[in-house]
Every structure is written in structure tokens, then in C-alpha cells.
Amino acid sequence: MTIPKQSLRRKEITTVAAKLFKKHSFDRTTVRMIAKDAGIKSGSLFHHYKDKEEILYAVIEQGLSGALDTLKKTIKETNSAEENLKAAILRQLKTLHGKDKDAHIVSIIEWSSLDEASRQQLIVIRDEYEAHWQYIIDAAISEGLLQGQPRLQRLFVLGSLNWTIHWYKPKHGVQIEDTADEFYRFITKSG
Amino acid sequence: MTIPKQSLRRKEITTVAAKLFKKHSFDRTTVRMIAKDAGIKSGSLFHHYKDKEEILYAVIEQGLSGALDTLKKTIKETNSAEENLKAAILRQLKTLHGKDKDAHIVSIIEWSSLDEASRQQLIVIRDEYEAHWQYIIDAAISEGLLQGQPRLQRLFVLGSLNWTIHWYKPKHGVQIEDTADEFYRFITKSG
DNA sequence: TTGATTACCTAGCGCTTGCTTGGTTAAAAT
DNA sequence: ATTTTAACCAAGCAAGCGCTAGGTAATCAA
């Protein structure tokens, strides 16, 4: 049987899989590749997961949960709407480009590789994540930092940030903080 | 032999493939699916293309070239930097969500499915496309419509627009023009 | 001491995949 | 009238894929 949903070993393998899914995509990553990097034989994977798709599910859950936790903390740690927005932008960029990036990037890119049932389960976390962002955006609009339709503002802001996965390359010299600052000025610049 | 690079039939099949690649992704679209929708047997596909990857190449080339032509026309038709920017935003959204969207969306999403050699060839069109956008952004900065580092401004703007492929659903009632207007206000709003 | 549980391995099955080979037919060119 | 070319089909091969079955060794509770 498979059953053990929260073992340490499973988490390790999930992290290995996240790295591969991000590098090669889900479809082009074979179970043999995952097994090799995890140091086991391919058949042994199915002791931990019932099928390959469950590995993707585990990766995406890890990515979404991690990002949600970070976002929650960020909101708690700040006081004004401006601080909130600034901090959330920086956190989002760090989530996408910091050391735990793999799982979260996979959760964005491979969402459509999940089957409908898995998506229905994970959408709960995703919705909560978006709701927290919406809260930040709404507050920013109330303070006059942003103007316009709340939902569209959130989609524009998050879209720009998420799109950085397609072009941002960390370099020594250019810090992610600089990009975050420039982006904050990009979306506000009213005062 | 394969040789006929610009036949009418090839264009038809490429369009069929674009639709499937957008709906199911490149990897999950089989040559048998493409053949069926094109009304031929799967083996016959290889009379028109040397392998499956060449079909993707054809789709992406179609998508990029189409978008580039449209962008060039848009720049010619307008006069001021403001008109230029407004028009380019609307055209970009129409390219992504209008009737010829498939090939262009595939050119964005499946870029990483190409092998290195194909990418090297197509990067020329892509660079020209980005250069035209940079021209529009630079002009907008000169006029004071935007502020900041030119390259980052372009990436932020295009990122937001391209990200709409993940959420925009055309509805009767809400027009794409409204979204374009709201986006223009989102990125400018200095005056 | 025994029995269950966890974590693996060995070996390979069955299926789908991209692609090939050798032919056919109809139209166009000579 | 004959040859060439373009566009297809029929049949199937080889490779790679996800996944399974049956077994072993170590750990741990009863």
C-alpha cells in the first residue's frame, strides 16, 4: 500500500521532483529521472506515490502552501498599506527567485498538467493566496496608492511579478531589492 | 523528400496544430491527433514536416511573424507617443485573445519546448518584436508618460499583458477595449 | 520471538509514441 | 504519351514510458 502521506522521505523526493519539473517540465521528466536523483530505483517511487501525477500534486501543494505561509507572515509584520504592498512585492519576488523557488514556479507553470480532481482540491489554497493579495491591493486603493477596479489591479500587479520567471536572472551586483523598488514605483507614482 | 517549406496545405496543418498545442500543450498533443484534425493519416504528416518539432517550429514562426507584422502596422498608423502606447496595448491584447491567438500564445508558452538550434533561429524575430516594443516604451518615457529604467519598464508592461493569457476570458458585455483602457491608466496616471 | 510495517530492489509487461518504408493516385510538366 | 512531382495511405517497428508483481532486509511493537 501507499498510505504514508507525510513522511520525511516523501518530502525529500518531492523537493527533488520539483527541481526536475522546473528544469525539464512535468511531461519531460520521467519517473526514472526522479528516482535517479533521489537515489532509488524507479519502481520504488510508487511506494511513496500512487502515480506520477501524485508527485506533481505534492510539488504544487508544497509550492502553494509555502508561498501562502510567507505571504501571511508578511502581512502580519507590516502596519501601513504602503509597507504592506512594498513588502508583499519583495516577498513575491523572493518566493519566485529565492532558494525555495522550484516548487512555487512549478505550481504556476504546471497547473494545467493536473487533472480536474487535483485542481479542485488545490484551488482552495490558491484562492486563499489570491484573497490575501486582494486584501493588500484593496488597502492600497483605499489609501490612494492605486486606482481602478480592484480585481484588475491585482491581476495586473501579480501578472507582472509572476512573469519575471520568464526573464529574471539573479546577478551579483543587481539585487532583487532594486527590482522590487522599481516595480513599486512603476505601479504607484501618484504622490 | 520533405522540402516544400511554403505550401498552402502546410499552412493549414500548422494552424490546426496551433489550436491543439494551445489546448493540450505540445507534449500532450500526439501526431495522431494533429493528423486526425487535418483529415489525413499520421504518417502523412512527415511528408510536410521532417519531425514533430518542426511542426512546433512552424507554429511559433507563424505566431511571432503575425504579431510582429501587426505591431509594425500599429506603430506606423499612430503619431504621438501616447497614441502609440495606447494602440500597442490594445493590439497586444487583441493578438493574445483575438481569432488568431493560438499560434502566438503557443509561441509564448512552448518556447522552452524548442531545441536550442530552433530557438537560435527564431530569436531573431523575437528580438525584433521586443525592439519595437522598446521603441514605444522609450518614447513614452521621453514624453513623461512612464518613468524609470527603460528595459524594466518594458518587461513589466509586457509581462502584465502577456500574463492575461492565464486569466482573461472574453465575455459578452465586457470588451477588451475596457481592459486595455484600464491597463493604460494602470501604468501611466502621472498627469 | 513473532508478526507487522516501512522502504526499498529486480525484472519486466503492456501500451503509446514518433517515425519509417514501400506503395498508390491524380495532377502537372515535358 | 510519358515522366515527374505532390500528396497521401497502409502497416508496422523500435524505443521509451508509466507502472506492477513479487520478493528482501531492517526496524519496531506485541
Coordinates of C-alpha atoms (C1' of nucleotides) in Angstrom, one line a residue:
Chain A
M1 CA 0.0 0.0 0.0
T2 CA 1.0 3.6 -0.3
I3 CA -0.8 5.5 2.5
P4 CA 2.1 7.4 4.3
K5 CA 1.2 11.0 3.3
Q6 CA 3.6 12.9 5.4
S7 CA 6.9 11.1 5.7
L8 CA 10.2 12.8 5.7
R9 CA 11.4 10.8 2.8
R10 CA 8.4 11.8 0.8
K11 CA 9.2 15.5 1.3
E12 CA 12.8 14.9 0.2
I13 CA 11.7 13.2 -3.0
T14 CA 9.1 15.9 -3.6
T15 CA 11.8 18.5 -3.5
V16 CA 14.0 16.6 -5.9
A17 CA 11.0 16.3 -8.3
A18 CA 10.3 20.0 -8.0
K19 CA 13.7 20.8 -9.2
L20 CA 13.4 18.4 -12.2
F21 CA 9.8 19.6 -13.1
K22 CA 11.1 23.2 -13.2
K23 CA 14.1 22.4 -15.3
H24 CA 12.5 20.0 -17.8
S25 CA 8.7 20.4 -17.4
F26 CA 6.5 17.7 -15.9
D27 CA 5.9 15.8 -19.1
R28 CA 9.6 15.6 -20.0
T29 CA 10.6 14.5 -16.5
T30 CA 10.5 10.7 -16.4
V31 CA 10.0 8.7 -13.2
R32 CA 13.4 7.2 -13.9
M33 CA 15.0 10.7 -13.7
I34 CA 13.3 11.4 -10.4
A35 CA 14.3 8.1 -9.0
K36 CA 17.9 8.5 -10.0
D37 CA 18.2 11.9 -8.4
A38 CA 16.5 10.6 -5.3
G39 CA 18.9 7.7 -5.1
I40 CA 16.4 4.9 -5.6
K41 CA 15.1 2.7 -8.3
S42 CA 12.1 3.9 -10.4
G43 CA 9.7 1.3 -9.2
S44 CA 10.3 2.3 -5.6
L45 CA 8.7 5.7 -6.3
F46 CA 5.3 4.1 -6.3
H47 CA 5.7 3.0 -2.7
H48 CA 5.5 6.7 -1.8
Y49 CA 3.1 8.0 -4.5
K50 CA 0.3 6.1 -6.2
D51 CA 1.2 7.5 -9.6
K52 CA 3.3 10.2 -11.3
E53 CA 0.6 12.8 -11.1
E54 CA 0.5 12.5 -7.4
I55 CA 4.1 13.6 -7.4
L56 CA 3.1 16.7 -9.3
Y57 CA 0.3 17.2 -6.8
A58 CA 2.7 17.0 -3.9
V59 CA 5.1 19.5 -5.5
I60 CA 2.4 22.0 -6.2
E61 CA 0.9 21.7 -2.7
Q62 CA 4.4 22.3 -1.3
G63 CA 4.8 25.4 -3.5
L64 CA 1.4 26.9 -2.8
S65 CA 1.5 26.3 0.9
G66 CA 4.9 27.7 1.3
A67 CA 4.0 30.9 -0.6
L68 CA 0.8 31.3 1.4
D69 CA 2.6 31.0 4.7
T70 CA 5.2 33.6 3.7
L71 CA 2.5 36.0 2.5
K72 CA 0.6 35.7 5.7
K73 CA 3.7 36.4 7.8
T74 CA 4.5 39.4 5.6
I75 CA 1.0 40.9 6.2
K76 CA 1.3 40.4 10.0
E77 CA 4.7 42.0 10.2
T78 CA 3.8 45.3 8.5
N79 CA 1.5 48.1 9.6
S80 CA 0.5 50.6 6.8
A81 CA -1.0 49.8 3.4
E82 CA 2.2 51.1 1.8
E83 CA 4.5 49.0 3.9
N84 CA 2.3 46.0 3.2
L85 CA 2.4 46.5 -0.6
K86 CA 6.1 47.1 -0.7
A87 CA 6.8 44.0 1.5
A88 CA 4.4 41.8 -0.5
I89 CA 6.1 42.7 -3.7
L90 CA 9.6 41.9 -2.4
R91 CA 8.3 38.7 -0.8
Q92 CA 6.7 37.6 -4.1
L93 CA 9.9 38.2 -6.0
K94 CA 11.9 36.3 -3.3
T95 CA 9.4 33.4 -3.5
L96 CA 9.9 33.2 -7.2
H97 CA 13.7 33.6 -7.3
G98 CA 15.0 32.6 -3.9
K99 CA 16.2 29.2 -2.8
D100 CA 12.8 27.5 -2.5
K101 CA 11.6 28.8 -5.9
D102 CA 11.3 25.4 -7.7
A103 CA 8.0 24.2 -6.1
H104 CA 6.3 27.5 -6.4
I105 CA 7.3 28.1 -10.0
V106 CA 6.0 24.6 -10.8
S107 CA 2.7 25.4 -9.2
I108 CA 2.4 28.3 -11.6
I109 CA 3.6 26.6 -14.8
E110 CA 2.3 23.1 -14.4
W111 CA -1.2 24.0 -13.0
S112 CA -2.7 22.8 -16.3
S113 CA -0.9 19.5 -16.1
L114 CA -3.1 18.5 -13.2
D115 CA -6.2 16.6 -13.7
E116 CA -9.5 18.2 -12.8
A117 CA -9.9 16.4 -9.5
S118 CA -6.5 17.6 -8.2
R119 CA -7.1 21.1 -9.4
Q120 CA -10.4 21.2 -7.4
Q121 CA -8.6 20.3 -4.3
L122 CA -5.7 22.7 -4.7
I123 CA -7.8 25.6 -5.8
V124 CA -8.7 26.2 -2.1
I125 CA -5.1 27.2 -1.3
R126 CA -4.8 29.2 -4.5
D127 CA -8.0 31.1 -3.7
E128 CA -6.8 31.9 -0.2
Y129 CA -3.5 33.1 -1.7
E130 CA -5.3 35.4 -4.1
A131 CA -7.6 36.6 -1.4
H132 CA -4.7 37.8 0.7
W133 CA -3.2 39.6 -2.2
Q134 CA -6.6 41.2 -2.9
Y135 CA -6.7 42.4 0.7
I136 CA -3.3 44.2 0.1
I137 CA -4.5 45.7 -3.2
D138 CA -7.8 46.9 -1.7
A139 CA -5.9 48.6 1.2
A140 CA -3.6 50.3 -1.3
I141 CA -6.6 51.5 -3.3
S142 CA -8.2 52.9 -0.1
E143 CA -5.0 54.8 0.6
G144 CA -4.9 56.2 -2.9
L145 CA -1.7 54.3 -3.8
L146 CA -3.5 52.6 -6.6
Q147 CA -6.6 53.5 -8.6
G148 CA -9.2 51.5 -10.6
Q149 CA -11.0 48.2 -10.4
P150 CA -9.7 46.1 -7.5
R151 CA -9.7 42.7 -9.3
L152 CA -8.0 44.0 -12.4
Q153 CA -5.4 45.9 -10.4
R154 CA -4.5 42.6 -8.6
L155 CA -4.2 40.7 -11.9
F156 CA -2.0 43.4 -13.5
V157 CA 0.3 43.5 -10.5
L158 CA 0.6 39.8 -9.9
G159 CA 0.9 39.2 -13.6
S160 CA 3.9 41.4 -13.9
L161 CA 5.6 39.9 -10.9
N162 CA 4.9 36.3 -11.9
W163 CA 6.1 37.0 -15.5
T164 CA 9.6 37.6 -14.0
I165 CA 10.0 33.9 -14.0
H166 CA 10.5 34.2 -17.8
W167 CA 13.3 36.8 -17.7
Y168 CA 14.7 37.5 -14.3
K169 CA 18.3 36.2 -13.9
P170 CA 19.9 36.9 -10.5
K171 CA 23.3 38.6 -11.0
H172 CA 25.9 39.6 -8.5
G173 CA 25.6 43.4 -8.4
V174 CA 22.0 43.7 -9.2
Q175 CA 19.9 42.9 -6.2
I176 CA 16.3 41.7 -6.2
E177 CA 15.5 44.6 -3.8
D178 CA 16.3 47.0 -6.6
T179 CA 13.8 45.3 -8.9
A180 CA 11.2 45.4 -6.2
D181 CA 11.7 49.1 -5.6
E182 CA 11.5 49.9 -9.3
F183 CA 8.3 47.8 -9.6
Y184 CA 6.7 49.6 -6.6
R185 CA 7.4 53.0 -8.3
F186 CA 6.1 51.5 -11.6
I187 CA 2.6 50.7 -10.2
T188 CA 2.2 53.7 -7.8
K189 CA 4.0 57.1 -8.6
S190 CA 0.9 59.2 -7.9
G191 CA 2.3 61.3 -5.0
Chain B
M1 CA 11.6 14.2 -49.6
T2 CA 10.1 17.0 -47.5
I3 CA 11.4 20.2 -48.9
P4 CA 8.2 22.2 -49.7
K5 CA 8.5 24.9 -47.0
Q6 CA 5.7 27.2 -48.0
S7 CA 2.8 25.2 -49.4
L8 CA -0.8 26.1 -48.7
R9 CA -1.5 22.7 -47.2
R10 CA 1.4 23.2 -44.8
K11 CA -0.1 26.4 -43.5
E12 CA -3.5 24.7 -43.0
I13 CA -1.9 21.9 -41.0
T14 CA 0.2 24.4 -39.0
T15 CA -3.0 26.2 -38.0
V16 CA -4.7 23.0 -36.9
A17 CA -1.6 22.1 -34.9
A18 CA -1.5 25.6 -33.2
K19 CA -5.0 25.0 -31.9
L20 CA -4.1 21.6 -30.5
F21 CA -0.8 22.8 -29.0
K22 CA -2.6 25.6 -27.2
K23 CA -5.4 23.4 -25.9
H24 CA -3.3 20.4 -24.8
S25 CA 0.3 21.6 -24.8
F26 CA 2.9 20.4 -27.3
D27 CA 4.0 17.3 -25.4
R28 CA 0.4 16.1 -24.9
T29 CA -0.6 16.6 -28.5
T30 CA 0.2 13.5 -30.5
V31 CA 0.9 13.4 -34.2
R32 CA -2.1 11.2 -34.5
M33 CA -4.3 14.0 -33.0
I34 CA -2.9 16.5 -35.5
A35 CA -3.4 14.2 -38.4
K36 CA -7.0 13.4 -37.4
D37 CA -7.9 17.1 -37.2
A38 CA -6.2 17.8 -40.5
G39 CA -8.0 14.9 -42.1
I40 CA -5.0 12.7 -43.0
K41 CA -3.2 9.7 -41.6
S42 CA -0.5 10.3 -39.0
G43 CA 2.3 9.0 -41.3
S44 CA 1.4 11.6 -44.0
L45 CA 2.4 14.4 -41.7
F46 CA 6.0 13.6 -42.2
H47 CA 5.7 14.4 -45.9
H48 CA 5.2 18.0 -44.8
Y49 CA 7.5 18.2 -41.8
K50 CA 10.6 16.3 -41.1
D51 CA 9.6 15.6 -37.4
K52 CA 7.2 16.7 -34.8
E53 CA 9.4 19.5 -33.6
E54 CA 9.4 21.1 -37.0
I55 CA 5.6 21.4 -36.6
L56 CA 6.1 23.4 -33.4
Y57 CA 8.7 25.5 -35.2
A58 CA 6.2 26.3 -37.9
V59 CA 3.5 27.2 -35.4
I60 CA 5.8 29.5 -33.4
E61 CA 7.2 31.2 -36.5
Q62 CA 3.6 31.8 -37.7
G63 CA 2.7 33.3 -34.3
L64 CA 5.8 35.5 -34.0
S65 CA 5.7 36.8 -37.5
G66 CA 2.0 37.6 -37.3
A67 CA 2.4 39.5 -34.0
L68 CA 5.4 41.4 -35.4
D69 CA 3.6 42.5 -38.6
T70 CA 0.7 43.7 -36.5
L71 CA 2.9 45.7 -34.2
K72 CA 4.8 47.3 -37.1
K73 CA 1.5 48.4 -38.7
T74 CA 0.3 49.8 -35.4
I75 CA 3.4 52.0 -35.0
K76 CA 3.0 53.3 -38.5
E77 CA -0.6 54.2 -38.1
T78 CA -0.2 56.4 -35.0
N79 CA 1.5 59.7 -34.4
S80 CA 2.2 60.6 -30.8
A81 CA 3.9 58.6 -28.1
E82 CA 0.7 58.4 -26.2
E83 CA -1.4 57.1 -29.1
N84 CA 1.4 54.7 -29.9
L85 CA 1.4 53.2 -26.4
K86 CA -2.4 53.0 -26.2
A87 CA -2.7 51.4 -29.6
A88 CA 0.1 48.9 -28.9
I89 CA -1.5 47.8 -25.7
L90 CA -4.8 47.2 -27.4
R91 CA -3.1 45.4 -30.3
Q92 CA -1.2 43.2 -27.9
L93 CA -4.4 42.2 -26.1
K94 CA -6.1 41.5 -29.4
T95 CA -3.2 39.4 -30.6
L96 CA -3.4 37.3 -27.4
H97 CA -7.2 37.0 -27.4
G98 CA -8.5 37.6 -30.9
K99 CA -9.2 35.0 -33.6
D100 CA -5.5 34.3 -34.5
K101 CA -4.4 33.9 -30.9
D102 CA -3.4 30.2 -30.9
A103 CA -0.1 30.4 -32.7
H104 CA 1.0 33.5 -30.8
I105 CA 0.1 32.0 -27.4
V106 CA 2.0 28.8 -28.3
S107 CA 5.0 30.9 -29.2
I108 CA 5.0 32.2 -25.7
I109 CA 4.2 29.1 -23.8
E110 CA 6.1 26.5 -25.7
W111 CA 9.3 28.5 -26.4
S112 CA 11.1 26.2 -24.0
S113 CA 9.9 23.1 -25.9
L114 CA 12.1 24.0 -28.9
D115 CA 15.6 22.7 -29.1
E116 CA 18.5 25.1 -29.0
A117 CA 19.0 25.3 -32.7
S118 CA 15.4 26.2 -33.4
R119 CA 15.5 28.8 -30.7
Q120 CA 18.6 30.4 -32.2
Q121 CA 16.8 30.8 -35.5
L122 CA 13.6 32.2 -34.1
I123 CA 15.2 34.5 -31.6
V124 CA 15.8 36.9 -34.4
I125 CA 12.1 37.6 -34.9
R126 CA 11.6 37.7 -31.1
D127 CA 14.3 40.3 -30.7
E128 CA 12.9 42.5 -33.4
Y129 CA 9.5 42.2 -31.7
E130 CA 11.0 43.3 -28.4
A131 CA 12.9 46.1 -30.0
H132 CA 9.8 47.6 -31.4
W133 CA 8.2 47.5 -28.0
Q134 CA 11.3 49.1 -26.5
Y135 CA 10.9 51.9 -29.0
I136 CA 7.4 52.5 -27.9
I137 CA 8.4 52.4 -24.2
D138 CA 11.3 54.7 -24.8
A139 CA 9.1 57.3 -26.5
A140 CA 6.6 57.1 -23.6
I141 CA 9.5 57.7 -21.1
S142 CA 10.7 60.7 -23.1
E143 CA 7.2 62.2 -23.0
G144 CA 7.0 61.6 -19.3
L145 CA 4.2 59.0 -19.6
L146 CA 6.4 56.5 -17.9
Q147 CA 9.4 56.8 -15.6
G148 CA 12.3 54.6 -14.7
Q149 CA 14.7 52.1 -16.4
P150 CA 13.6 51.5 -20.0
R151 CA 14.3 47.8 -20.0
L152 CA 12.5 47.1 -16.8
Q153 CA 9.5 49.2 -17.8
R154 CA 9.2 47.2 -21.0
L155 CA 9.4 43.9 -19.1
F156 CA 6.8 45.0 -16.5
V157 CA 4.4 46.2 -19.1
L158 CA 4.7 43.2 -21.5
G159 CA 4.7 40.8 -18.5
S160 CA 1.3 42.1 -17.3
L161 CA -0.2 42.0 -20.8
N162 CA 1.2 38.5 -21.6
W163 CA 0.0 37.2 -18.3
T164 CA -3.6 37.8 -19.3
I165 CA -3.4 34.5 -21.2
H166 CA -3.7 32.9 -17.8
W167 CA -6.9 34.6 -16.7
Y168 CA -8.6 36.7 -19.4
K169 CA -11.9 35.2 -20.6
P170 CA -13.8 37.1 -23.3
K171 CA -17.4 37.8 -22.2
H172 CA -20.2 39.4 -24.0
G173 CA -20.6 42.7 -22.2
V174 CA -17.0 43.3 -21.1
Q175 CA -15.0 44.4 -24.0
I176 CA -11.2 44.0 -24.5
E177 CA -11.1 47.8 -25.1
D178 CA -12.1 48.3 -21.5
T179 CA -9.3 46.2 -20.2
A180 CA -6.8 48.0 -22.4
D181 CA -8.0 51.4 -21.1
E182 CA -7.8 50.3 -17.5
F183 CA -4.3 49.0 -18.2
Y184 CA -3.2 52.2 -19.8
R185 CA -4.3 54.1 -16.7
F186 CA -2.6 51.5 -14.5
I187 CA 0.8 52.1 -16.0
T188 CA 0.6 55.9 -16.6
K189 CA -1.6 58.0 -14.3
S190 CA 1.0 60.7 -13.8
G191 CA -0.8 63.7 -15.2
Chain C
dT1 C1' 10.1 -14.4 19.4
dT2 C1' 6.9 -13.4 16.3
dG3 C1' 4.3 -10.5 13.1
dA4 C1' 3.7 -6.4 11.1
dT5 C1' 5.3 -2.3 8.8
dT6 C1' 8.4 0.5 6.0
dA7 C1' 11.4 1.2 2.5
dC8 C1' 13.4 -0.4 -0.9
dC9 C1' 15.0 -3.9 -5.3
dT10 C1' 14.6 -6.9 -9.6
dA11 C1' 12.5 -7.8 -13.6
dG12 C1' 9.7 -6.9 -16.9
dC13 C1' 4.8 -6.1 -19.0
dG14 C1' 1.8 -3.6 -21.9
dC15 C1' 1.0 0.3 -24.2
dT16 C1' 1.8 4.6 -26.6
dT17 C1' 4.8 7.3 -29.0
dG18 C1' 7.3 9.4 -33.0
dC19 C1' 8.6 8.0 -37.2
dT20 C1' 9.8 4.8 -41.5
dT21 C1' 9.1 2.1 -45.6
dG22 C1' 7.1 1.0 -49.7
dG23 C1' 3.4 1.7 -52.3
dT24 C1' -0.9 4.3 -54.8
dT25 C1' -3.3 8.0 -57.2
dA26 C1' -4.1 12.2 -59.5
dA27 C1' -2.5 16.2 -61.5
dA28 C1' 1.1 18.9 -63.8
dA29 C1' 5.0 19.3 -66.7
dT30 C1' 7.7 17.7 -70.8
Chain D
dA1 C1' 2.1 9.9 -74.4
dT2 C1' 5.2 9.7 -70.9
dT3 C1' 7.5 11.2 -66.9
dT4 C1' 7.7 13.7 -62.7
dT5 C1' 6.0 15.5 -58.6
dA6 C1' 2.9 16.3 -54.7
dA7 C1' 0.0 14.4 -51.5
dC8 C1' -1.4 10.9 -49.5
dC9 C1' -2.3 5.6 -47.3
dA10 C1' -1.3 1.0 -45.0
dA11 C1' 1.3 -1.4 -42.0
dG12 C1' 4.2 -1.6 -38.5
dC13 C1' 8.8 -1.1 -35.9
dA14 C1' 11.8 0.2 -32.1
dA15 C1' 12.2 2.8 -28.1
dG16 C1' 10.6 4.8 -24.1
dC17 C1' 7.1 5.3 -21.0
dG18 C1' 4.3 4.6 -16.5
dC19 C1' 3.5 1.2 -13.6
dT20 C1' 3.1 -3.7 -11.4
dA21 C1' 4.3 -8.1 -9.1
dG22 C1' 6.8 -10.5 -6.1
dG23 C1' 10.5 -10.5 -3.1
dT24 C1' 14.2 -9.0 0.6
dA25 C1' 16.2 -6.6 4.6
dA26 C1' 15.8 -3.8 8.5
dT27 C1' 13.0 -1.7 12.2
dC28 C1' 9.8 -2.0 15.9
dA29 C1' 5.7 -3.2 18.5
dA30 C1' 3.2 -7.1 20.9

